[in-house]
Amino acid sequence: MRLYSMPSSGNSYKVRLLLALTGRDCEIVDVEDASEALIAAKTAGALPFGKAPVLHLDDGRVLPESNAILCWLGEQTAFWPADPFDRATMMSWMFWEQNQHEGVIAVRGALNFYPSRASLATPERMEDLLIRGHALLSVMERRLQEADWLAGDAATLADIALYAYTHTAGSRGGFEMDRFAAVNAWLARIAALPGYVGLDD
Ligand SMILES: N[C@@H](CCC(=O)N[C@@H](CS)C(=O)NCC(=O)O)C(=O)O
């Protein structure tokens, strides 16, 4: 397998984290933001939706979208719940991650982190993202005050998907993580999983 992966991006990191946690080998092709490698991968047609990550299977099939890749790699692992309702709940969190969490938590982090986006980080936009991000983190906080994991009673793909941008919400996004004790405890539980690798590892 070959993974086209953006080193600095949470969406790509999710997949690298699952590969590490499940001990699977995969060739990694780095396509950093604004790099020639990214342009070359796009030009070569390696990124069907023009975005990373993308997984290329040995038989030639190609799979874009981080959470779809997590599902493909995560089925039949400990991160794939046996119980149908737990599995559906895992999916709920993964859809929520893409349609709500990422567009606020990751976006504020990116506006702070990538110099090329600094001009887009107007005070009004940053304040709006801050307020909305704290509301989203509160949703996670409420669940994690009553349970160790987002879906069911064990770590699932939902925890991996949401860990990616939540663990840099304070450092990159400037969100006030001290307000979310249960989220912080959950972040520590994920970082303690056997095989864990960090974003920069
Ligand atoms: N929904 C997609 C989002 C992928 C995405 O937005 N990737 C960004 C990095 S986080 C990217 O490849 N940007 C490069 C570009 O737009 O040129 C996923 O989860 O995989």
PDB file of C-alpha atoms and ligand atoms in Angstrom:
ATOM      1  CA  MET A   1       0.000   0.000   0.000  1.00  0.00           C
ATOM      2  CA  ARG A   2       1.048   3.573  -0.559  1.00  0.00           C
ATOM      3  CA  LEU A   3      -0.333   6.529   1.387  1.00  0.00           C
ATOM      4  CA  TYR A   4      -0.129  10.032  -0.022  1.00  0.00           C
ATOM      5  CA  SER A   5       0.093  11.959   3.216  1.00  0.00           C
ATOM      6  CA  MET A   6       0.505  15.598   4.194  1.00  0.00           C
ATOM      7  CA  PRO A   7       2.917  15.594   7.168  1.00  0.00           C
ATOM      8  CA  SER A   8       1.444  18.668   8.894  1.00  0.00           C
ATOM      9  CA  SER A   9      -2.226  17.738   8.371  1.00  0.00           C
ATOM     10  CA  GLY A  10      -4.516  16.074  10.883  1.00  0.00           C
ATOM     11  CA  ASN A  11      -6.495  14.313   8.153  1.00  0.00           C
ATOM     12  CA  SER A  12      -3.357  12.506   6.999  1.00  0.00           C
ATOM     13  CA  TYR A  13      -2.137  11.986  10.565  1.00  0.00           C
ATOM     14  CA  LYS A  14      -5.323  10.049  11.421  1.00  0.00           C
ATOM     15  CA  VAL A  15      -4.374   7.414   8.884  1.00  0.00           C
ATOM     16  CA  ARG A  16      -0.727   7.295   9.945  1.00  0.00           C
ATOM     17  CA  LEU A  17      -1.890   6.894  13.560  1.00  0.00           C
ATOM     18  CA  LEU A  18      -4.199   3.976  12.722  1.00  0.00           C
ATOM     19  CA  LEU A  19      -1.433   2.298  10.700  1.00  0.00           C
ATOM     20  CA  ALA A  20       0.898   2.609  13.710  1.00  0.00           C
ATOM     21  CA  LEU A  21      -1.696   1.439  16.252  1.00  0.00           C
ATOM     22  CA  THR A  22      -2.465  -1.635  14.145  1.00  0.00           C
ATOM     23  CA  GLY A  23       1.173  -2.329  13.211  1.00  0.00           C
ATOM     24  CA  ARG A  24       0.597  -2.201   9.438  1.00  0.00           C
ATOM     25  CA  ASP A  25       3.296  -1.405   6.925  1.00  0.00           C
ATOM     26  CA  CYS A  26       2.621   1.188   4.288  1.00  0.00           C
ATOM     27  CA  GLU A  27       4.786   3.261   1.981  1.00  0.00           C
ATOM     28  CA  ILE A  28       4.310   6.936   2.847  1.00  0.00           C
ATOM     29  CA  VAL A  29       4.624   9.605   0.147  1.00  0.00           C
ATOM     30  CA  ASP A  30       4.907  13.046   1.746  1.00  0.00           C
ATOM     31  CA  VAL A  31       2.929  15.740  -0.059  1.00  0.00           C
ATOM     32  CA  GLU A  32       3.312  18.776   2.184  1.00  0.00           C
ATOM     33  CA  ASP A  33       1.111  21.827   1.779  1.00  0.00           C
ATOM     34  CA  ALA A  34       2.305  24.117  -1.035  1.00  0.00           C
ATOM     35  CA  SER A  35       5.112  21.692  -1.987  1.00  0.00           C
ATOM     36  CA  GLU A  36       6.254  20.565  -5.430  1.00  0.00           C
ATOM     37  CA  ALA A  37       5.497  16.998  -4.343  1.00  0.00           C
ATOM     38  CA  LEU A  38       1.845  17.950  -3.801  1.00  0.00           C
ATOM     39  CA  ILE A  39       1.630  19.594  -7.213  1.00  0.00           C
ATOM     40  CA  ALA A  40       3.318  16.568  -8.802  1.00  0.00           C
ATOM     41  CA  ALA A  41       0.894  14.150  -7.092  1.00  0.00           C
ATOM     42  CA  LYS A  42      -2.075  16.200  -8.297  1.00  0.00           C
ATOM     43  CA  THR A  43      -0.664  16.430 -11.816  1.00  0.00           C
ATOM     44  CA  ALA A  44      -0.059  12.679 -11.901  1.00  0.00           C
ATOM     45  CA  GLY A  45      -3.685  12.057 -10.907  1.00  0.00           C
ATOM     46  CA  ALA A  46      -2.701  10.372  -7.637  1.00  0.00           C
ATOM     47  CA  LEU A  47      -5.192  12.452  -5.622  1.00  0.00           C
ATOM     48  CA  PRO A  48      -8.648  11.917  -7.177  1.00  0.00           C
ATOM     49  CA  PHE A  49     -10.304  14.709  -5.159  1.00  0.00           C
ATOM     50  CA  GLY A  50      -7.197  16.930  -5.240  1.00  0.00           C
ATOM     51  CA  LYS A  51      -6.624  16.438  -1.503  1.00  0.00           C
ATOM     52  CA  ALA A  52      -4.541  14.252   0.811  1.00  0.00           C
ATOM     53  CA  PRO A  53      -4.700  11.662   2.263  1.00  0.00           C
ATOM     54  CA  VAL A  54      -5.223   9.074  -0.454  1.00  0.00           C
ATOM     55  CA  LEU A  55      -4.519   5.364  -0.083  1.00  0.00           C
ATOM     56  CA  HIS A  56      -3.316   3.411  -3.138  1.00  0.00           C
ATOM     57  CA  LEU A  57      -3.852  -0.326  -2.737  1.00  0.00           C
ATOM     58  CA  ASP A  58      -1.458  -2.916  -4.169  1.00  0.00           C
ATOM     59  CA  ASP A  59      -4.119  -4.048  -6.671  1.00  0.00           C
ATOM     60  CA  GLY A  60      -4.383  -0.537  -8.163  1.00  0.00           C
ATOM     61  CA  ARG A  61      -7.555   0.614  -6.415  1.00  0.00           C
ATOM     62  CA  VAL A  62      -7.444   4.119  -4.974  1.00  0.00           C
ATOM     63  CA  LEU A  63      -9.266   5.434  -1.879  1.00  0.00           C
ATOM     64  CA  PRO A  64      -9.502   9.150  -0.976  1.00  0.00           C
ATOM     65  CA  GLU A  65     -11.056  10.713   2.176  1.00  0.00           C
ATOM     66  CA  SER A  66      -9.421  10.188   5.557  1.00  0.00           C
ATOM     67  CA  ASN A  67     -12.406   8.678   7.340  1.00  0.00           C
ATOM     68  CA  ALA A  68     -13.155   6.281   4.468  1.00  0.00           C
ATOM     69  CA  ILE A  69      -9.520   5.154   4.629  1.00  0.00           C
ATOM     70  CA  LEU A  70      -9.886   4.644   8.395  1.00  0.00           C
ATOM     71  CA  CYS A  71     -12.913   2.407   7.727  1.00  0.00           C
ATOM     72  CA  TRP A  72     -11.084   0.396   5.082  1.00  0.00           C
ATOM     73  CA  LEU A  73      -8.010  -0.142   7.244  1.00  0.00           C
ATOM     74  CA  GLY A  74      -9.897  -0.395  10.527  1.00  0.00           C
ATOM     75  CA  GLU A  75     -12.419  -3.113   9.750  1.00  0.00           C
ATOM     76  CA  GLN A  76     -11.506  -6.345  11.539  1.00  0.00           C
ATOM     77  CA  THR A  77      -9.266  -4.522  14.000  1.00  0.00           C
ATOM     78  CA  ALA A  78      -9.899  -3.715  17.654  1.00  0.00           C
ATOM     79  CA  PHE A  79     -10.987  -0.216  16.569  1.00  0.00           C
ATOM     80  CA  TRP A  80     -14.076  -1.557  14.708  1.00  0.00           C
ATOM     81  CA  PRO A  81     -16.914  -2.248  17.177  1.00  0.00           C
ATOM     82  CA  ALA A  82     -18.640  -5.632  16.936  1.00  0.00           C
ATOM     83  CA  ASP A  83     -21.916  -4.193  18.208  1.00  0.00           C
ATOM     84  CA  PRO A  84     -23.980  -2.624  15.355  1.00  0.00           C
ATOM     85  CA  PHE A  85     -25.180   0.315  17.447  1.00  0.00           C
ATOM     86  CA  ASP A  86     -21.669   1.091  18.680  1.00  0.00           C
ATOM     87  CA  ARG A  87     -20.513   0.908  15.049  1.00  0.00           C
ATOM     88  CA  ALA A  88     -23.238   3.330  13.962  1.00  0.00           C
ATOM     89  CA  THR A  89     -22.358   5.644  16.855  1.00  0.00           C
ATOM     90  CA  MET A  90     -18.736   5.560  15.750  1.00  0.00           C
ATOM     91  CA  MET A  91     -19.919   6.643  12.287  1.00  0.00           C
ATOM     92  CA  SER A  92     -21.986   9.472  13.813  1.00  0.00           C
ATOM     93  CA  TRP A  93     -18.890  10.922  15.416  1.00  0.00           C
ATOM     94  CA  MET A  94     -16.870  10.462  12.206  1.00  0.00           C
ATOM     95  CA  PHE A  95     -19.477  12.301  10.112  1.00  0.00           C
ATOM     96  CA  TRP A  96     -19.662  14.996  12.800  1.00  0.00           C
ATOM     97  CA  GLU A  97     -15.889  15.299  12.691  1.00  0.00           C
ATOM     98  CA  GLN A  98     -15.990  16.060   8.977  1.00  0.00           C
ATOM     99  CA  ASN A  99     -19.088  18.219   8.775  1.00  0.00           C
ATOM    100  CA  GLN A 100     -18.700  20.264  11.969  1.00  0.00           C
ATOM    101  CA  HIS A 101     -15.507  19.794  13.982  1.00  0.00           C
ATOM    102  CA  GLU A 102     -12.945  19.925  11.168  1.00  0.00           C
ATOM    103  CA  GLY A 103     -14.385  23.031   9.549  1.00  0.00           C
ATOM    104  CA  VAL A 104     -13.901  24.974  12.768  1.00  0.00           C
ATOM    105  CA  ILE A 105     -11.164  23.394  14.913  1.00  0.00           C
ATOM    106  CA  ALA A 106      -8.844  22.475  12.035  1.00  0.00           C
ATOM    107  CA  VAL A 107      -9.566  25.653  10.107  1.00  0.00           C
ATOM    108  CA  ARG A 108      -8.665  27.955  13.017  1.00  0.00           C
ATOM    109  CA  GLY A 109      -5.491  25.930  13.543  1.00  0.00           C
ATOM    110  CA  ALA A 110      -4.603  26.193   9.852  1.00  0.00           C
ATOM    111  CA  LEU A 111      -5.196  29.951   9.786  1.00  0.00           C
ATOM    112  CA  ASN A 112      -2.717  30.282  12.657  1.00  0.00           C
ATOM    113  CA  PHE A 113      -0.239  27.654  11.461  1.00  0.00           C
ATOM    114  CA  TYR A 114       0.238  28.136   7.708  1.00  0.00           C
ATOM    115  CA  PRO A 115       1.813  31.521   6.856  1.00  0.00           C
ATOM    116  CA  SER A 116       0.113  31.421   3.455  1.00  0.00           C
ATOM    117  CA  ARG A 117      -3.295  31.669   5.199  1.00  0.00           C
ATOM    118  CA  ALA A 118      -2.444  34.494   7.607  1.00  0.00           C
ATOM    119  CA  SER A 119      -4.181  37.089   5.454  1.00  0.00           C
ATOM    120  CA  LEU A 120      -7.444  35.122   5.773  1.00  0.00           C
ATOM    121  CA  ALA A 121      -7.323  35.195   9.588  1.00  0.00           C
ATOM    122  CA  THR A 122      -9.355  38.336  10.160  1.00  0.00           C
ATOM    123  CA  PRO A 123     -10.152  39.138  13.826  1.00  0.00           C
ATOM    124  CA  GLU A 124     -13.885  38.647  13.183  1.00  0.00           C
ATOM    125  CA  ARG A 125     -13.346  35.226  11.611  1.00  0.00           C
ATOM    126  CA  MET A 126     -10.956  34.095  14.347  1.00  0.00           C
ATOM    127  CA  GLU A 127     -13.371  35.187  17.085  1.00  0.00           C
ATOM    128  CA  ASP A 128     -16.290  33.416  15.389  1.00  0.00           C
ATOM    129  CA  LEU A 129     -14.235  30.205  15.028  1.00  0.00           C
ATOM    130  CA  LEU A 130     -13.130  30.456  18.657  1.00  0.00           C
ATOM    131  CA  ILE A 131     -16.705  30.628  19.940  1.00  0.00           C
ATOM    132  CA  ARG A 132     -17.917  27.843  17.659  1.00  0.00           C
ATOM    133  CA  GLY A 133     -14.907  25.682  18.498  1.00  0.00           C
ATOM    134  CA  HIS A 134     -15.511  25.946  22.227  1.00  0.00           C
ATOM    135  CA  ALA A 135     -19.133  24.877  21.640  1.00  0.00           C
ATOM    136  CA  LEU A 136     -17.938  21.844  19.644  1.00  0.00           C
ATOM    137  CA  LEU A 137     -15.393  20.897  22.294  1.00  0.00           C
ATOM    138  CA  SER A 138     -18.233  21.106  24.843  1.00  0.00           C
ATOM    139  CA  VAL A 139     -20.119  18.456  22.867  1.00  0.00           C
ATOM    140  CA  MET A 140     -17.124  16.130  23.202  1.00  0.00           C
ATOM    141  CA  GLU A 141     -16.667  17.106  26.846  1.00  0.00           C
ATOM    142  CA  ARG A 142     -20.248  16.084  27.701  1.00  0.00           C
ATOM    143  CA  ARG A 143     -19.808  12.629  26.162  1.00  0.00           C
ATOM    144  CA  LEU A 144     -16.377  12.113  27.731  1.00  0.00           C
ATOM    145  CA  GLN A 145     -17.569  13.118  31.197  1.00  0.00           C
ATOM    146  CA  GLU A 146     -19.699   9.988  31.177  1.00  0.00           C
ATOM    147  CA  ALA A 147     -17.569   7.590  29.113  1.00  0.00           C
ATOM    148  CA  ASP A 148     -13.895   6.926  28.388  1.00  0.00           C
ATOM    149  CA  TRP A 149     -14.410   6.682  24.611  1.00  0.00           C
ATOM    150  CA  LEU A 150     -16.669   8.345  22.068  1.00  0.00           C
ATOM    151  CA  ALA A 151     -18.543   5.213  20.934  1.00  0.00           C
ATOM    152  CA  GLY A 152     -19.141   2.142  23.094  1.00  0.00           C
ATOM    153  CA  ASP A 153     -16.682   1.196  25.809  1.00  0.00           C
ATOM    154  CA  ALA A 154     -13.426   0.874  23.855  1.00  0.00           C
ATOM    155  CA  ALA A 155     -11.312   3.033  21.537  1.00  0.00           C
ATOM    156  CA  THR A 156     -12.730   3.091  17.992  1.00  0.00           C
ATOM    157  CA  LEU A 157     -11.985   4.802  14.701  1.00  0.00           C
ATOM    158  CA  ALA A 158     -14.044   7.763  15.967  1.00  0.00           C
ATOM    159  CA  ASP A 159     -11.496   8.399  18.704  1.00  0.00           C
ATOM    160  CA  ILE A 160      -8.653   8.295  16.172  1.00  0.00           C
ATOM    161  CA  ALA A 161     -10.509  10.565  13.739  1.00  0.00           C
ATOM    162  CA  LEU A 162     -11.311  13.166  16.389  1.00  0.00           C
ATOM    163  CA  TYR A 163      -7.959  12.961  18.125  1.00  0.00           C
ATOM    164  CA  ALA A 164      -6.175  14.262  15.019  1.00  0.00           C
ATOM    165  CA  TYR A 165      -7.330  17.875  15.194  1.00  0.00           C
ATOM    166  CA  THR A 166      -8.414  17.979  18.844  1.00  0.00           C
ATOM    167  CA  HIS A 167      -4.922  17.298  20.161  1.00  0.00           C
ATOM    168  CA  THR A 168      -3.605  20.442  18.447  1.00  0.00           C
ATOM    169  CA  ALA A 169      -6.694  22.550  19.172  1.00  0.00           C
ATOM    170  CA  GLY A 170      -4.829  24.405  21.927  1.00  0.00           C
ATOM    171  CA  SER A 171      -1.345  24.608  20.404  1.00  0.00           C
ATOM    172  CA  ARG A 172      -2.408  25.467  16.852  1.00  0.00           C
ATOM    173  CA  GLY A 173      -5.946  26.705  17.195  1.00  0.00           C
ATOM    174  CA  GLY A 174      -5.596  28.751  20.370  1.00  0.00           C
ATOM    175  CA  PHE A 175      -8.648  27.117  21.953  1.00  0.00           C
ATOM    176  CA  GLU A 176      -8.832  27.227  25.755  1.00  0.00           C
ATOM    177  CA  MET A 177      -8.289  23.546  26.465  1.00  0.00           C
ATOM    178  CA  ASP A 178      -8.135  24.059  30.246  1.00  0.00           C
ATOM    179  CA  ARG A 179     -11.932  24.296  30.098  1.00  0.00           C
ATOM    180  CA  PHE A 180     -12.237  20.679  28.885  1.00  0.00           C
ATOM    181  CA  ALA A 181     -10.868  18.324  31.545  1.00  0.00           C
ATOM    182  CA  ALA A 182     -12.593  15.203  30.222  1.00  0.00           C
ATOM    183  CA  VAL A 183     -11.348  15.902  26.683  1.00  0.00           C
ATOM    184  CA  ASN A 184      -7.798  16.308  28.019  1.00  0.00           C
ATOM    185  CA  ALA A 185      -8.028  13.002  29.919  1.00  0.00           C
ATOM    186  CA  TRP A 186      -9.286  11.303  26.724  1.00  0.00           C
ATOM    187  CA  LEU A 187      -6.386  12.803  24.712  1.00  0.00           C
ATOM    188  CA  ALA A 188      -3.998  11.291  27.277  1.00  0.00           C
ATOM    189  CA  ARG A 189      -5.719   7.887  27.011  1.00  0.00           C
ATOM    190  CA  ILE A 190      -5.210   7.879  23.242  1.00  0.00           C
ATOM    191  CA  ALA A 191      -1.565   8.938  23.549  1.00  0.00           C
ATOM    192  CA  ALA A 192      -1.067   5.964  25.904  1.00  0.00           C
ATOM    193  CA  LEU A 193      -2.383   3.364  23.421  1.00  0.00           C
ATOM    194  CA  PRO A 194       0.277   0.789  22.413  1.00  0.00           C
ATOM    195  CA  GLY A 195       1.926   1.771  19.135  1.00  0.00           C
ATOM    196  CA  TYR A 196       0.873   5.429  19.359  1.00  0.00           C
ATOM    197  CA  VAL A 197       2.820   7.885  17.193  1.00  0.00           C
ATOM    198  CA  GLY A 198       2.612  11.670  17.339  1.00  0.00           C
ATOM    199  CA  LEU A 199       1.865  14.040  14.490  1.00  0.00           C
ATOM    200  CA  ASP A 200       5.563  14.760  13.944  1.00  0.00           C
ATOM    201  CA  ASP A 201       6.846  11.187  14.488  1.00  0.00           C
TER     202      ASP A 201
HETATM  203  N1  LIG B   1     -12.344  15.530   3.667  1.00  0.00           N
HETATM  204  C1  LIG B   1     -10.985  15.311   3.281  1.00  0.00           C
HETATM  205  C2  LIG B   1     -10.214  16.593   3.452  1.00  0.00           C
HETATM  206  C3  LIG B   1      -8.813  16.458   2.902  1.00  0.00           C
HETATM  207  C4  LIG B   1      -8.109  17.797   2.885  1.00  0.00           C
HETATM  208  O1  LIG B   1      -8.726  18.875   2.979  1.00  0.00           O
HETATM  209  N2  LIG B   1      -6.783  17.739   2.701  1.00  0.00           N
HETATM  210  C5  LIG B   1      -6.005  18.955   2.667  1.00  0.00           C
HETATM  211  C6  LIG B   1      -4.990  18.948   3.820  1.00  0.00           C
HETATM  212  S1  LIG B   1      -5.843  18.831   5.374  1.00  0.00           S
HETATM  213  C7  LIG B   1      -5.250  19.022   1.366  1.00  0.00           C
HETATM  214  O2  LIG B   1      -4.890  18.006   0.798  1.00  0.00           O
HETATM  215  N3  LIG B   1      -4.974  20.236   0.866  1.00  0.00           N
HETATM  216  C8  LIG B   1      -4.181  20.421  -0.324  1.00  0.00           C
HETATM  217  C9  LIG B   1      -4.793  21.349  -1.316  1.00  0.00           C
HETATM  218  O3  LIG B   1      -5.967  21.711  -1.144  1.00  0.00           O
HETATM  219  O4  LIG B   1      -4.098  21.696  -2.244  1.00  0.00           O
HETATM  220  C10 LIG B   1     -10.382  14.175   4.135  1.00  0.00           C
HETATM  221  O5  LIG B   1     -10.827  14.005   5.276  1.00  0.00           O
HETATM  222  O6  LIG B   1      -9.510  13.450   3.649  1.00  0.00           O
END
